[in-house]
mmCIF file of C-alpha atoms in Angstrom:
data_model
loop_
_atom_site.group_PDB
_atom_site.id
_atom_site.type_symbol
_atom_site.label_atom_id
_atom_site.label_comp_id
_atom_site.label_asym_id
_atom_site.label_seq_id
_atom_site.Cartn_x
_atom_site.Cartn_y
_atom_site.Cartn_z
ATOM 1 C CA MET A 23 100.611 64.132 72.389
ATOM 2 C CA LYS A 24 98.994 67.308 73.712
ATOM 3 C CA ASN A 25 97.890 67.405 77.350
ATOM 4 C CA VAL A 26 94.121 67.829 77.546
ATOM 5 C CA ILE A 27 92.883 69.965 80.426
ATOM 6 C CA LYS A 28 89.962 68.398 82.260
ATOM 7 C CA TYR A 29 88.293 71.539 83.606
ATOM 8 C CA GLY A 30 86.681 71.082 87.008
ATOM 9 C CA SER A 31 87.744 67.455 87.388
ATOM 10 C CA LYS A 32 89.740 67.796 90.628
ATOM 11 C CA LYS A 33 88.119 68.107 94.060
ATOM 12 C CA ILE A 34 90.150 70.394 96.323
ATOM 13 C CA GLU A 35 89.985 69.814 100.074
ATOM 14 C CA TYR A 36 89.966 73.243 101.703
ATOM 15 C CA PRO A 37 90.844 73.244 105.405
ATOM 16 C CA GLN A 38 88.249 74.640 107.813
ATOM 17 C CA ILE A 39 91.013 76.693 109.466
ATOM 18 C CA GLY A 40 94.002 78.221 107.700
ATOM 19 C CA TYR A 41 96.515 81.044 108.051
ATOM 20 C CA SER A 42 97.467 83.901 105.782
ATOM 21 C CA ILE A 43 100.809 85.498 106.601
ATOM 22 C CA MET A 44 102.424 88.913 106.238
ATOM 23 C CA VAL A 45 106.123 89.415 106.858
ATOM 24 C CA PRO A 46 106.915 92.763 108.511
ATOM 25 C CA LEU A 47 110.295 94.203 107.604
ATOM 26 C CA HIS A 48 111.738 96.868 109.911
ATOM 27 C CA MET A 49 114.345 99.586 109.615
ATOM 28 C CA PRO A 50 117.420 99.144 111.862
ATOM 29 C CA GLU A 51 115.833 101.679 114.264
ATOM 30 C CA GLY A 52 112.791 99.407 114.588
ATOM 31 C CA GLU A 53 110.395 101.446 112.446
ATOM 32 C CA LEU A 54 108.221 99.417 110.092
ATOM 33 C CA ARG A 55 109.638 99.546 106.574
ATOM 34 C CA GLU A 56 107.390 97.181 104.618
ATOM 35 C CA LEU A 57 104.669 94.570 104.964
ATOM 36 C CA PHE A 58 105.107 91.674 102.578
ATOM 37 C CA PRO A 59 102.061 89.405 102.076
ATOM 38 C CA VAL A 60 103.072 85.863 101.182
ATOM 39 C CA ILE A 61 101.014 83.933 98.649
ATOM 40 C CA PRO A 62 100.653 80.485 100.273
ATOM 41 C CA VAL A 63 97.847 79.760 102.724
ATOM 42 C CA PHE A 64 98.947 77.405 105.488
ATOM 43 C CA ASN A 65 96.964 75.063 107.711
ATOM 44 C CA ASP A 66 99.690 75.067 110.377
ATOM 45 C CA LEU A 67 101.720 77.976 111.779
ATOM 46 C CA LYS A 68 104.829 75.801 112.196
ATOM 47 C CA ILE A 69 104.811 75.050 108.460
ATOM 48 C CA ALA A 70 104.311 78.764 107.798
ATOM 49 C CA GLY A 71 107.332 79.457 110.004
ATOM 50 C CA MET A 72 109.518 77.010 108.071
ATOM 51 C CA TYR A 73 108.407 78.589 104.794
ATOM 52 C CA ILE A 74 109.179 82.109 106.053
ATOM 53 C CA ARG A 75 112.585 81.084 107.433
ATOM 54 C CA GLU A 76 113.449 79.722 104.005
ATOM 55 C CA LEU A 77 112.005 82.808 102.295
ATOM 56 C CA VAL A 78 113.960 85.377 104.313
ATOM 57 C CA GLY A 79 116.958 83.094 104.852
ATOM 58 C CA THR A 80 120.175 84.955 104.267
ATOM 59 C CA GLY A 81 118.795 87.117 101.466
ATOM 60 C CA GLU A 82 118.629 90.888 101.265
ATOM 61 C CA VAL A 83 115.567 91.076 103.524
ATOM 62 C CA SER A 84 117.026 89.008 106.389
ATOM 63 C CA GLU A 85 118.498 92.067 108.103
ATOM 64 C CA TYR A 86 115.025 93.691 108.170
ATOM 65 C CA PHE A 87 113.110 90.705 109.563
ATOM 66 C CA GLN A 88 112.823 90.655 113.363
ATOM 67 C CA GLY A 89 111.424 87.148 113.808
ATOM 68 C CA THR A 90 107.716 87.877 114.244
ATOM 69 C CA LEU A 91 105.095 87.304 111.568
ATOM 70 C CA VAL A 92 101.687 88.881 111.264
ATOM 71 C CA ALA A 93 99.236 86.004 110.969
ATOM 72 C CA ALA A 94 95.545 85.976 110.143
ATOM 73 C CA ARG A 95 93.514 82.992 111.284
ATOM 74 C CA LEU A 96 91.122 82.119 108.457
ATOM 75 C CA THR A 97 87.844 80.220 108.673
ATOM 76 C CA LEU A 98 86.304 78.630 105.599
ATOM 77 C CA GLU A 99 83.072 80.373 104.716
ATOM 78 C CA ARG A 100 82.159 78.698 101.415
ATOM 79 C CA GLU A 101 83.527 77.325 98.208
ATOM 80 C CA TRP A 102 83.412 79.275 94.937
ATOM 81 C CA PRO A 103 82.704 77.081 91.869
ATOM 82 C CA LEU A 104 85.229 77.478 89.068
ATOM 83 C CA LYS A 105 84.002 77.753 85.481
ATOM 84 C CA LYS A 106 85.754 76.816 82.252
ATOM 85 C CA GLU A 107 85.319 80.373 80.925
ATOM 86 C CA TYR A 108 87.613 81.705 83.669
ATOM 87 C CA TRP A 109 90.568 80.515 81.555
ATOM 88 C CA LYS A 110 89.402 81.846 78.182
ATOM 89 C CA ASN A 111 90.605 85.437 77.824
ATOM 90 C CA PRO A 112 92.360 87.015 80.775
ATOM 91 C CA GLU A 113 92.519 90.735 80.030
ATOM 92 C CA LEU A 114 94.189 92.074 83.150
ATOM 93 C CA SER A 115 97.630 91.283 84.448
ATOM 94 C CA TYR A 116 97.850 90.377 88.101
ATOM 95 C CA ASP A 117 99.119 93.436 89.986
ATOM 96 C CA PRO A 118 101.239 92.530 93.043
ATOM 97 C CA LYS A 119 101.199 96.127 94.308
ATOM 98 C CA GLN A 120 97.393 96.276 94.274
ATOM 99 C CA ARG A 121 97.234 92.872 95.995
ATOM 100 C CA LYS A 122 99.661 94.055 98.689
ATOM 101 C CA GLU A 123 97.597 97.178 99.390
ATOM 102 C CA LEU A 124 94.388 95.144 99.602
ATOM 103 C CA MET A 125 96.001 92.522 101.839
ATOM 104 C CA ILE A 126 97.100 95.273 104.248
ATOM 105 C CA LYS A 127 93.496 96.553 104.328
ATOM 106 C CA LEU A 128 92.266 92.986 104.896
ATOM 107 C CA PHE A 129 94.589 92.518 107.874
ATOM 108 C CA ALA A 130 93.781 95.990 109.282
ATOM 109 C CA THR A 131 89.980 95.780 108.893
ATOM 110 C CA PRO A 132 89.151 92.083 108.508
ATOM 111 C CA SER A 133 85.403 92.317 109.115
ATOM 112 C CA PHE A 134 84.957 94.218 105.827
ATOM 113 C CA PHE A 135 86.589 91.590 103.598
ATOM 114 C CA ARG A 136 86.680 87.953 102.566
ATOM 115 C CA LEU A 137 89.836 86.338 101.202
ATOM 116 C CA LEU A 138 89.625 84.396 97.945
ATOM 117 C CA VAL A 139 91.843 81.319 98.211
ATOM 118 C CA THR A 140 92.662 79.476 95.005
ATOM 119 C CA PRO A 141 94.358 76.183 94.170
ATOM 120 C CA SER A 142 97.759 76.945 92.699
ATOM 121 C CA THR A 143 99.102 75.614 89.453
ATOM 122 C CA GLY A 144 101.981 73.164 89.638
ATOM 123 C CA THR A 145 103.392 71.399 92.652
ATOM 124 C CA ASP A 146 104.839 72.881 95.801
ATOM 125 C CA ASP A 147 105.770 71.888 99.310
ATOM 126 C CA TRP A 148 103.423 74.221 101.179
ATOM 127 C CA GLY A 149 100.014 72.790 100.328
ATOM 128 C CA GLY A 150 99.086 74.363 97.026
ATOM 129 C CA LEU A 151 96.587 76.967 98.249
ATOM 130 C CA ALA A 152 97.129 80.619 97.431
ATOM 131 C CA ALA A 153 95.781 83.790 99.051
ATOM 132 C CA ALA A 154 94.618 85.331 95.798
ATOM 133 C CA MET A 155 92.854 88.585 96.625
ATOM 134 C CA PRO A 156 90.615 90.130 99.291
ATOM 135 C CA PHE A 157 87.108 91.211 98.305
ATOM 136 C CA SER A 158 84.583 93.370 100.129
ATOM 137 C CA VAL A 159 81.878 91.420 101.942
ATOM 138 C CA GLY A 160 78.801 91.003 99.742
ATOM 139 C CA ARG A 161 80.592 91.854 96.481
ATOM 140 C CA ASP A 162 80.411 88.480 94.731
ATOM 141 C CA GLU A 163 80.213 90.234 91.362
ATOM 142 C CA ASP A 164 83.755 91.547 91.948
ATOM 143 C CA ILE A 165 85.003 87.991 92.471
ATOM 144 C CA GLU A 166 83.325 86.924 89.233
ATOM 145 C CA ILE A 167 84.960 89.807 87.340
ATOM 146 C CA PHE A 168 88.361 89.015 88.855
ATOM 147 C CA MET A 169 88.112 85.344 87.918
ATOM 148 C CA GLN A 170 87.008 86.109 84.345
ATOM 149 C CA THR A 171 89.515 88.853 83.582
ATOM 150 C CA SER A 172 92.644 88.282 85.693
ATOM 151 C CA ASP A 173 95.653 86.191 84.762
ATOM 152 C CA TRP A 174 96.087 85.089 88.406
ATOM 153 C CA PRO A 175 97.317 81.464 88.181
ATOM 154 C CA VAL A 176 94.640 78.948 89.196
ATOM 155 C CA ASP A 177 94.646 75.195 88.616
ATOM 156 C CA PRO A 178 92.152 74.806 85.719
ATOM 157 C CA GLU A 179 91.315 71.246 86.758
ATOM 158 C CA ALA A 180 90.110 72.368 90.202
ATOM 159 C CA GLN A 181 86.377 72.320 90.879
ATOM 160 C CA SER A 182 86.396 75.303 93.211
ATOM 161 C CA ALA A 183 88.176 78.143 94.927
ATOM 162 C CA ALA A 184 87.152 79.170 98.464
ATOM 163 C CA LEU A 185 86.195 82.252 100.443
ATOM 164 C CA TYR A 186 87.587 82.652 103.943
ATOM 165 C CA ARG A 187 86.810 85.167 106.661
ATOM 166 C CA ILE A 188 89.439 86.372 109.101
ATOM 167 C CA GLU A 189 88.749 85.442 112.702
ATOM 168 C CA LYS A 190 91.791 87.058 114.282
ATOM 169 C CA VAL A 191 95.005 88.889 113.350
ATOM 170 C CA PHE A 192 97.969 88.388 115.669
ATOM 171 C CA GLY A 193 101.732 88.377 115.898
ATOM 172 C CA TYR A 194 103.515 85.020 115.826
ATOM 173 C CA ASP A 195 107.071 84.706 117.123
ATOM 174 C CA LEU A 196 108.963 82.150 115.035
ATOM 175 C CA GLU A 197 111.395 81.233 117.811
ATOM 176 C CA THR A 198 109.012 80.797 120.733
ATOM 177 C CA GLY A 199 105.735 80.038 118.941
ATOM 178 C CA GLU A 200 104.148 82.722 121.113
ATOM 179 C CA MET A 201 101.085 84.518 119.784
ATOM 180 C CA THR A 202 100.896 88.205 120.618
ATOM 181 C CA GLU A 203 98.475 91.024 120.033
ATOM 182 C CA ASN A 204 99.253 92.555 116.675
ATOM 183 C CA GLN A 205 100.375 96.188 116.576
ATOM 184 C CA VAL A 206 102.104 96.196 113.177
ATOM 185 C CA ILE A 207 99.077 96.832 110.960
ATOM 186 C CA GLU A 208 98.097 99.944 112.906
ATOM 187 C CA ARG A 209 101.504 101.534 112.361
ATOM 188 C CA ARG A 210 102.319 103.490 109.245
ATOM 189 C CA VAL A 211 104.595 101.871 106.680
ATOM 190 C CA VAL A 212 107.701 103.937 105.886
ATOM 191 C CA ASN A 213 107.995 104.796 102.189
#
């Protein structure tokens, strides 16, 4: 028997406060090599820390990670109703490079953007909310175009996505839990 999708049948509880995370990777000399935006949105920095520890673990990037995240404190602004037609004909493939560049701009100049947070497809252990894409303030038509044309994975049974504004960007030390003023975004990324 075929699974029938019940579009818009699931109410998603978006937290009033959440966190979007970027992982800075540094060269051995300390110079910033790369900023890696993670997809999950967290409602607790300790959970974000556990996720990042698992992500960097003992993999190739572990030698470039210095233990401090760049965190953005998000505040729920409003929900964005999801429509059945958003799943009809995605024309554009999600571009991780474009998303990364926009996320860096979001973290560097947060007052100019809102972050679209979507319910993910499938199950996970980090809460199921994804930092989809930043959009310029007041450009709702761009969100509509993105939702209608992108193949970004969104739970089709969800009633809504959400728009968040960034209240503050800061460093977060995984070992101590200390929050520090963020300097990473201002520095140039080494190519």
